[in-house]
Amino acid sequence: MQQARKDGRQRAALAFLDDFDRQYPGDREARILRVNCLLDLGQMGQAQTALALIPATDRSAEAIEIRGHVLAAQERWPEAIAEYRAALRASPANPLTSNALGYALLRQGQPGEAIEALKGAYDLAPRNEVVRNNLALALTVAGRRGEADALLSKVRDATEKARLRQQIAEQAALMLAPPATASREP
């Protein structure tokens, strides 16, 4: 089931989960995987319904983190940040939680704190491309382009490196753009 999700086959993972749930109802890991798959597919309502099946009393790092993911998907950044911090207290060496915290901090407009969280994630998982790219994005947003370029210089494929630089520049520009305001007519 996990492998199907890692391979980008979330619908297959959900089908396997349906079968698994009939045999082993209430499995926490299966419930968390279901929420992740639904979030991957952009099915927010179903993800919230699936999240409700994870007891609020479950304070495991995985349960706390998935609550953060649902809040992040709703762009409820302060609440997501609180959940990710709680998940890190429960499992401090999880690079993916540190990455999620860093990205949420960046989206909340706190690039300095985001960089620190993302550097922690990068130290734990230096080969993780998502972590590397989010760190490069945070460095770019913070105006630390030299550090971002040094980080991206580790990408060997020149075409991929150029694509990443372009993508990061575009995302940084969106994050740095002033929020759109509604026009008022007299």
Coordinates of C-alpha atoms in Angstrom, one line a residue:
M1 CA 0.0 0.0 0.0
Q2 CA 2.8 2.4 1.0
Q3 CA 4.7 1.5 -2.1
A4 CA 1.7 2.2 -4.4
R5 CA 1.6 5.7 -2.9
K6 CA 5.3 6.2 -3.3
D7 CA 5.0 5.1 -6.9
G8 CA 2.4 7.8 -7.5
R9 CA -0.5 5.3 -7.6
Q10 CA -2.7 6.8 -4.9
R11 CA -5.9 5.3 -6.3
A12 CA -4.3 1.8 -6.2
A13 CA -3.2 2.4 -2.6
L14 CA -6.8 3.4 -1.8
A15 CA -8.1 0.2 -3.4
F16 CA -5.6 -1.8 -1.4
L17 CA -6.7 0.1 1.8
D18 CA -10.3 -0.7 1.2
D19 CA -9.5 -4.4 1.1
F20 CA -7.2 -4.1 4.1
D21 CA -9.8 -2.2 6.1
R22 CA -12.3 -5.1 5.7
Q23 CA -9.7 -7.5 7.1
Y24 CA -8.2 -5.2 9.8
P25 CA -10.6 -2.4 10.6
G26 CA -9.3 0.5 12.6
D27 CA -5.6 0.1 11.8
R28 CA -4.0 3.5 12.6
E29 CA -1.3 3.3 9.9
A30 CA -3.9 2.5 7.3
R31 CA -6.0 5.4 8.3
I32 CA -3.0 7.8 8.1
L33 CA -2.1 6.4 4.7
R34 CA -5.6 6.9 3.5
V35 CA -5.6 10.6 4.6
N36 CA -2.2 11.1 2.8
C37 CA -3.5 9.4 -0.4
L38 CA -6.6 11.6 -0.4
L39 CA -4.6 14.7 0.1
D40 CA -2.3 13.7 -2.7
L41 CA -5.4 13.4 -4.9
G42 CA -6.7 16.8 -3.7
Q43 CA -9.8 15.2 -2.2
M44 CA -9.9 17.5 0.8
G45 CA -13.4 16.7 2.0
Q46 CA -12.7 13.0 2.0
A47 CA -9.4 13.6 3.6
Q48 CA -11.1 15.4 6.5
T49 CA -13.6 12.6 6.8
A50 CA -10.8 10.1 7.0
L51 CA -8.9 12.2 9.5
A52 CA -12.0 12.2 11.8
L53 CA -11.6 8.5 12.1
I54 CA -8.2 9.0 13.8
P55 CA -9.0 9.6 17.5
A56 CA -8.1 13.1 18.7
T57 CA -6.5 11.4 21.7
D58 CA -3.9 9.8 19.4
R59 CA -0.8 11.9 20.1
S60 CA 1.6 9.8 18.1
A61 CA 4.0 11.7 15.8
E62 CA 2.3 10.3 12.8
A63 CA -1.2 11.3 13.8
I64 CA -0.1 14.8 14.8
E65 CA 1.7 15.2 11.5
I66 CA -1.2 14.1 9.4
R67 CA -3.4 16.7 11.2
G68 CA -0.8 19.2 10.2
H69 CA -0.9 18.1 6.6
V70 CA -4.7 18.5 6.5
L71 CA -4.4 22.0 8.0
A72 CA -1.6 22.9 5.5
A73 CA -3.8 21.7 2.6
Q74 CA -6.4 24.1 3.9
E75 CA -3.7 26.8 4.1
R76 CA -4.3 27.2 7.8
W77 CA -0.6 27.8 8.3
P78 CA -0.4 28.8 12.0
E79 CA -2.4 25.7 13.0
A80 CA -0.3 23.5 10.7
I81 CA 2.9 24.9 12.3
A82 CA 1.6 24.1 15.8
E83 CA 0.8 20.5 14.8
Y84 CA 4.2 20.1 13.0
R85 CA 6.0 21.4 16.1
A86 CA 4.1 19.0 18.3
A87 CA 4.9 16.1 15.9
L88 CA 8.6 17.0 16.1
R89 CA 8.5 17.0 19.8
A90 CA 7.2 13.4 19.6
S91 CA 9.7 12.4 16.9
P92 CA 12.5 15.0 16.6
A93 CA 14.6 13.1 14.0
N94 CA 11.8 13.0 11.3
P95 CA 13.2 14.9 8.3
L96 CA 9.8 15.0 6.5
T97 CA 8.1 16.6 9.5
S98 CA 10.9 19.2 9.7
N99 CA 10.4 19.8 6.0
A100 CA 6.7 20.2 6.4
L101 CA 7.3 22.6 9.3
G102 CA 9.8 24.6 7.2
Y103 CA 7.4 24.9 4.3
A104 CA 4.6 26.0 6.5
L105 CA 6.8 28.6 8.1
L106 CA 7.8 29.8 4.7
R107 CA 4.2 30.1 3.6
Q108 CA 3.4 31.9 6.9
G109 CA 6.0 34.5 5.9
Q110 CA 8.7 33.4 8.3
P111 CA 11.7 32.6 6.0
G112 CA 14.3 32.7 8.7
E113 CA 12.6 30.1 10.9
A114 CA 11.8 28.1 7.7
I115 CA 15.4 28.0 6.8
E116 CA 16.4 26.6 10.2
A117 CA 13.7 23.9 10.1
L118 CA 14.7 23.0 6.5
K119 CA 18.4 22.9 7.4
G120 CA 17.5 20.5 10.1
A121 CA 15.6 18.4 7.6
Y122 CA 18.4 18.6 5.1
D123 CA 21.0 17.5 7.7
L124 CA 18.8 14.4 8.4
A125 CA 18.1 13.6 4.8
P126 CA 20.7 15.3 2.5
R127 CA 19.6 13.2 -0.5
N128 CA 15.9 14.0 -0.3
E129 CA 15.2 16.2 -3.3
V130 CA 12.0 17.7 -1.8
V131 CA 13.9 18.9 1.3
R132 CA 16.7 20.3 -0.8
N133 CA 14.3 22.1 -3.1
N134 CA 12.3 23.6 -0.2
L135 CA 15.5 24.7 1.4
A136 CA 16.6 26.4 -1.8
L137 CA 13.2 28.1 -2.1
A138 CA 13.4 29.4 1.5
L139 CA 16.9 30.7 0.9
T140 CA 15.8 32.4 -2.2
V141 CA 12.8 34.0 -0.5
A142 CA 15.1 35.2 2.2
G143 CA 17.4 36.9 -0.3
R144 CA 20.2 34.3 0.2
R145 CA 20.5 33.4 -3.5
G146 CA 24.2 32.5 -3.2
E147 CA 23.4 29.8 -0.7
A148 CA 20.5 28.6 -2.8
D149 CA 22.7 28.4 -5.8
A150 CA 25.4 26.5 -3.9
L151 CA 22.8 24.0 -2.8
L152 CA 21.4 23.5 -6.3
S153 CA 25.0 23.2 -7.7
K154 CA 24.9 19.6 -6.3
V155 CA 22.3 18.7 -9.0
R156 CA 24.4 17.1 -11.7
D157 CA 22.0 17.2 -14.6
A158 CA 22.3 20.7 -16.2
T159 CA 18.8 20.6 -17.6
E160 CA 17.3 19.6 -14.3
K161 CA 19.3 22.2 -12.5
A162 CA 18.1 24.9 -14.9
R163 CA 14.5 23.7 -14.5
L164 CA 14.7 23.7 -10.7
R165 CA 16.3 27.2 -10.6
Q166 CA 13.4 28.5 -12.8
Q167 CA 10.8 26.8 -10.8
I168 CA 12.2 28.1 -7.5
A169 CA 12.5 31.6 -8.9
E170 CA 8.9 31.5 -10.0
Q171 CA 7.7 30.2 -6.6
A172 CA 9.8 32.7 -4.7
A173 CA 8.4 35.6 -6.8
L174 CA 4.8 34.4 -6.0
M175 CA 5.6 34.3 -2.3
L176 CA 7.3 37.7 -2.3
A177 CA 4.5 39.4 -4.3
P178 CA 2.2 41.6 -2.3
P179 CA -1.2 40.0 -1.6
A180 CA -3.9 40.9 -4.1
T181 CA -6.4 43.4 -2.8
A182 CA -10.0 43.7 -3.9
S183 CA -10.5 46.7 -6.0
R184 CA -13.1 49.2 -4.6
E185 CA -15.3 51.1 -6.9
P186 CA -16.5 54.5 -5.9

